[in-house]
mmCIF file of C-alpha atoms in Angstrom:
data_model
loop_
_atom_site.group_PDB
_atom_site.id
_atom_site.type_symbol
_atom_site.label_atom_id
_atom_site.label_comp_id
_atom_site.label_asym_id
_atom_site.label_seq_id
_atom_site.Cartn_x
_atom_site.Cartn_y
_atom_site.Cartn_z
ATOM 1 C CA UNK V 41 0.000 0.000 0.000
ATOM 2 C CA UNK V 42 1.356 3.393 -0.965
ATOM 3 C CA UNK V 43 1.040 6.180 1.603
ATOM 4 C CA UNK V 44 0.133 9.566 0.169
ATOM 5 C CA UNK V 45 1.404 12.940 1.388
ATOM 6 C CA UNK V 46 -2.042 14.314 0.687
ATOM 7 C CA UNK V 47 -5.252 13.770 2.646
ATOM 8 C CA UNK V 48 -8.480 12.454 1.162
ATOM 9 C CA UNK V 49 -9.455 16.004 0.134
ATOM 10 C CA UNK V 50 -6.187 16.525 -1.736
ATOM 11 C CA UNK V 51 -4.506 18.849 0.790
ATOM 12 C CA UNK V 52 -0.849 18.392 1.698
ATOM 13 C CA UNK V 53 -0.739 16.678 5.141
ATOM 14 C CA UNK V 54 2.903 16.070 6.240
ATOM 15 C CA UNK V 55 2.060 15.216 9.882
ATOM 16 C CA UNK V 56 -0.276 12.364 9.023
ATOM 17 C CA UNK V 57 2.073 11.208 6.271
ATOM 18 C CA UNK V 58 5.040 11.027 8.688
ATOM 19 C CA UNK V 59 2.932 9.210 11.313
ATOM 20 C CA UNK V 60 1.850 6.549 8.827
ATOM 21 C CA UNK V 61 5.421 6.176 7.503
ATOM 22 C CA UNK V 62 6.674 5.631 11.070
ATOM 23 C CA UNK V 63 4.006 2.978 11.660
ATOM 24 C CA UNK V 64 4.960 1.271 8.405
ATOM 25 C CA UNK V 65 8.668 1.349 9.330
ATOM 26 C CA UNK V 66 7.953 -0.096 12.790
ATOM 27 C CA UNK V 67 5.849 -2.924 11.316
ATOM 28 C CA UNK V 68 8.635 -3.854 8.893
ATOM 29 C CA UNK V 69 11.167 -3.892 11.747
ATOM 30 C CA UNK V 70 8.919 -6.153 13.836
ATOM 31 C CA UNK V 71 8.453 -8.523 10.902
ATOM 32 C CA UNK V 72 12.241 -9.006 10.638
ATOM 33 C CA UNK V 73 12.856 -9.545 14.370
ATOM 34 C CA UNK V 74 13.374 -13.125 15.558
ATOM 35 C CA UNK V 75 14.104 -13.675 19.241
ATOM 36 C CA UNK V 76 16.978 -16.027 20.033
ATOM 37 C CA UNK V 77 15.767 -19.123 21.919
ATOM 38 C CA UNK V 78 17.935 -21.724 23.621
ATOM 39 C CA UNK V 79 16.961 -25.287 22.679
ATOM 40 C CA UNK V 80 17.309 -27.644 25.648
ATOM 41 C CA UNK V 81 16.808 -31.305 24.731
ATOM 42 C CA UNK V 82 18.504 -34.659 25.395
ATOM 43 C CA UNK V 83 21.839 -35.353 23.746
ATOM 44 C CA UNK V 84 23.704 -37.892 25.862
ATOM 45 C CA UNK V 85 22.144 -41.124 27.001
ATOM 46 C CA UNK V 86 19.860 -43.269 24.948
ATOM 47 C CA UNK V 87 19.961 -43.166 21.179
ATOM 48 C CA UNK V 88 22.298 -40.291 20.254
ATOM 49 C CA UNK V 89 21.272 -40.303 16.563
ATOM 50 C CA UNK V 90 17.595 -40.073 17.539
ATOM 51 C CA UNK V 91 18.369 -37.267 20.022
ATOM 52 C CA UNK V 92 20.217 -35.322 17.314
ATOM 53 C CA UNK V 93 17.335 -35.784 14.851
ATOM 54 C CA UNK V 94 14.885 -34.629 17.541
ATOM 55 C CA UNK V 95 16.992 -31.548 18.320
ATOM 56 C CA UNK V 96 17.041 -30.682 14.618
ATOM 57 C CA UNK V 97 13.242 -31.032 14.530
ATOM 58 C CA UNK V 98 12.915 -28.810 17.612
ATOM 59 C CA UNK V 99 15.088 -26.177 15.925
ATOM 60 C CA UNK V 100 12.860 -26.305 12.845
ATOM 61 C CA UNK V 101 9.839 -25.833 15.113
ATOM 62 C CA UNK V 102 11.486 -22.737 16.624
ATOM 63 C CA UNK V 103 12.157 -21.302 13.156
ATOM 64 C CA UNK V 104 8.556 -21.981 12.124
ATOM 65 C CA UNK V 105 7.478 -20.215 15.341
ATOM 66 C CA UNK V 106 9.337 -17.053 14.294
ATOM 67 C CA UNK V 107 12.416 -17.582 16.459
ATOM 68 C CA UNK V 108 16.132 -18.060 15.940
ATOM 69 C CA UNK V 109 17.085 -21.374 17.612
ATOM 70 C CA UNK V 110 20.376 -21.954 19.407
ATOM 71 C CA UNK V 111 21.177 -25.624 20.071
ATOM 72 C CA UNK V 112 24.807 -25.929 21.216
ATOM 73 C CA UNK V 113 24.472 -29.706 21.560
ATOM 74 C CA UNK V 114 24.184 -29.856 17.770
ATOM 75 C CA UNK V 115 27.265 -27.696 17.271
ATOM 76 C CA UNK V 116 29.879 -28.462 19.937
ATOM 77 C CA UNK V 117 30.032 -32.271 19.400
ATOM 78 C CA UNK V 118 31.378 -31.581 15.929
ATOM 79 C CA UNK V 119 34.738 -30.623 17.444
ATOM 80 C CA UNK V 120 34.497 -31.638 21.113
ATOM 81 C CA UNK V 121 34.227 -35.099 22.693
ATOM 82 C CA UNK V 122 31.274 -35.273 25.104
ATOM 83 C CA UNK V 123 32.680 -38.472 26.648
ATOM 84 C CA UNK V 124 35.850 -36.590 27.674
ATOM 85 C CA UNK V 125 35.240 -34.990 31.079
ATOM 86 C CA UNK V 126 37.213 -31.831 30.310
ATOM 87 C CA UNK V 127 35.489 -31.287 26.943
ATOM 88 C CA UNK V 128 32.083 -31.961 28.511
ATOM 89 C CA UNK V 129 32.668 -29.416 31.299
ATOM 90 C CA UNK V 130 33.984 -26.849 28.811
ATOM 91 C CA UNK V 131 30.953 -27.369 26.559
ATOM 92 C CA UNK V 132 28.560 -26.982 29.508
ATOM 93 C CA UNK V 133 30.330 -23.769 30.518
ATOM 94 C CA UNK V 134 29.999 -22.429 26.969
ATOM 95 C CA UNK V 135 26.334 -23.521 26.899
ATOM 96 C CA UNK V 136 25.640 -21.384 29.967
ATOM 97 C CA UNK V 137 27.320 -18.373 28.359
ATOM 98 C CA UNK V 138 25.300 -18.790 25.167
ATOM 99 C CA UNK V 139 22.094 -19.183 27.173
ATOM 100 C CA UNK V 140 22.556 -15.675 28.601
ATOM 101 C CA UNK V 141 22.239 -14.285 25.063
ATOM 102 C CA UNK V 142 18.820 -15.895 24.550
ATOM 103 C CA UNK V 143 15.385 -14.439 25.244
ATOM 104 C CA UNK V 144 13.971 -17.781 26.431
ATOM 105 C CA UNK V 145 14.916 -21.388 27.118
ATOM 106 C CA UNK V 146 12.740 -24.007 25.420
ATOM 107 C CA UNK V 147 12.852 -27.462 27.041
ATOM 108 C CA UNK V 148 11.708 -30.411 24.919
ATOM 109 C CA UNK V 149 10.634 -33.903 25.921
ATOM 110 C CA UNK V 150 9.756 -35.742 29.103
ATOM 111 C CA UNK V 151 13.256 -37.050 29.780
ATOM 112 C CA UNK V 152 15.326 -34.403 31.600
ATOM 113 C CA UNK V 153 18.993 -35.409 31.453
ATOM 114 C CA UNK V 154 21.645 -34.301 33.964
ATOM 115 C CA UNK V 155 22.932 -31.679 31.505
ATOM 116 C CA UNK V 156 19.422 -30.387 30.811
ATOM 117 C CA UNK V 157 18.729 -30.134 34.548
ATOM 118 C CA UNK V 158 21.860 -27.986 34.944
ATOM 119 C CA UNK V 159 20.726 -25.735 32.080
ATOM 120 C CA UNK V 160 17.213 -25.381 33.512
ATOM 121 C CA UNK V 161 18.642 -24.626 36.963
ATOM 122 C CA UNK V 162 20.892 -21.914 35.480
ATOM 123 C CA UNK V 163 17.997 -20.430 33.503
ATOM 124 C CA UNK V 164 15.940 -20.213 36.692
ATOM 125 C CA UNK V 165 18.857 -18.671 38.620
ATOM 126 C CA UNK V 166 19.212 -15.948 35.990
ATOM 127 C CA UNK V 167 15.426 -15.493 35.755
ATOM 128 C CA UNK V 168 15.412 -16.545 32.119
ATOM 129 C CA UNK V 169 11.898 -17.537 30.960
ATOM 130 C CA UNK V 170 11.645 -21.333 30.555
ATOM 131 C CA UNK V 171 8.989 -22.938 28.381
ATOM 132 C CA UNK V 172 8.305 -26.679 28.263
ATOM 133 C CA UNK V 173 7.279 -28.642 25.179
ATOM 134 C CA UNK V 174 6.437 -32.293 24.541
ATOM 135 C CA UNK V 175 8.354 -34.451 22.057
ATOM 136 C CA UNK V 176 5.624 -33.462 19.583
ATOM 137 C CA UNK V 177 6.405 -29.736 20.052
ATOM 138 C CA UNK V 178 3.203 -29.033 21.965
ATOM 139 C CA UNK V 179 3.618 -26.604 24.848
ATOM 140 C CA UNK V 180 2.902 -28.126 28.264
ATOM 141 C CA UNK V 181 2.211 -26.137 31.409
#
């Protein structure tokens, strides 16, 4: 829709024009904004391949929900060994740092692992909003 500098009677109306342009600009900015959300889901324990596939699906759900997902457990294992105690502790430390950059923490599934529990505890300590979802990406309260 094109915004005119003239009112419906044909008179020049710069105040109304500027107001409508500002509204239009604000709407475009809002449409581009995607809050960063921390994806908290099982990685270790159980079927690692299935956990990775689930985390990828949860990230897709976040994108479809208008968010920018952050799932460190999909990234760090590419160059760190989760079975090595030092690497695991370093990755958890980095996870906590990345979580501080996020608007919310989204927890998926019924199985809360030890690592997930630590992330949820840290989110609560820092008063980060935590939302819970089922394995089927349905929010649970």
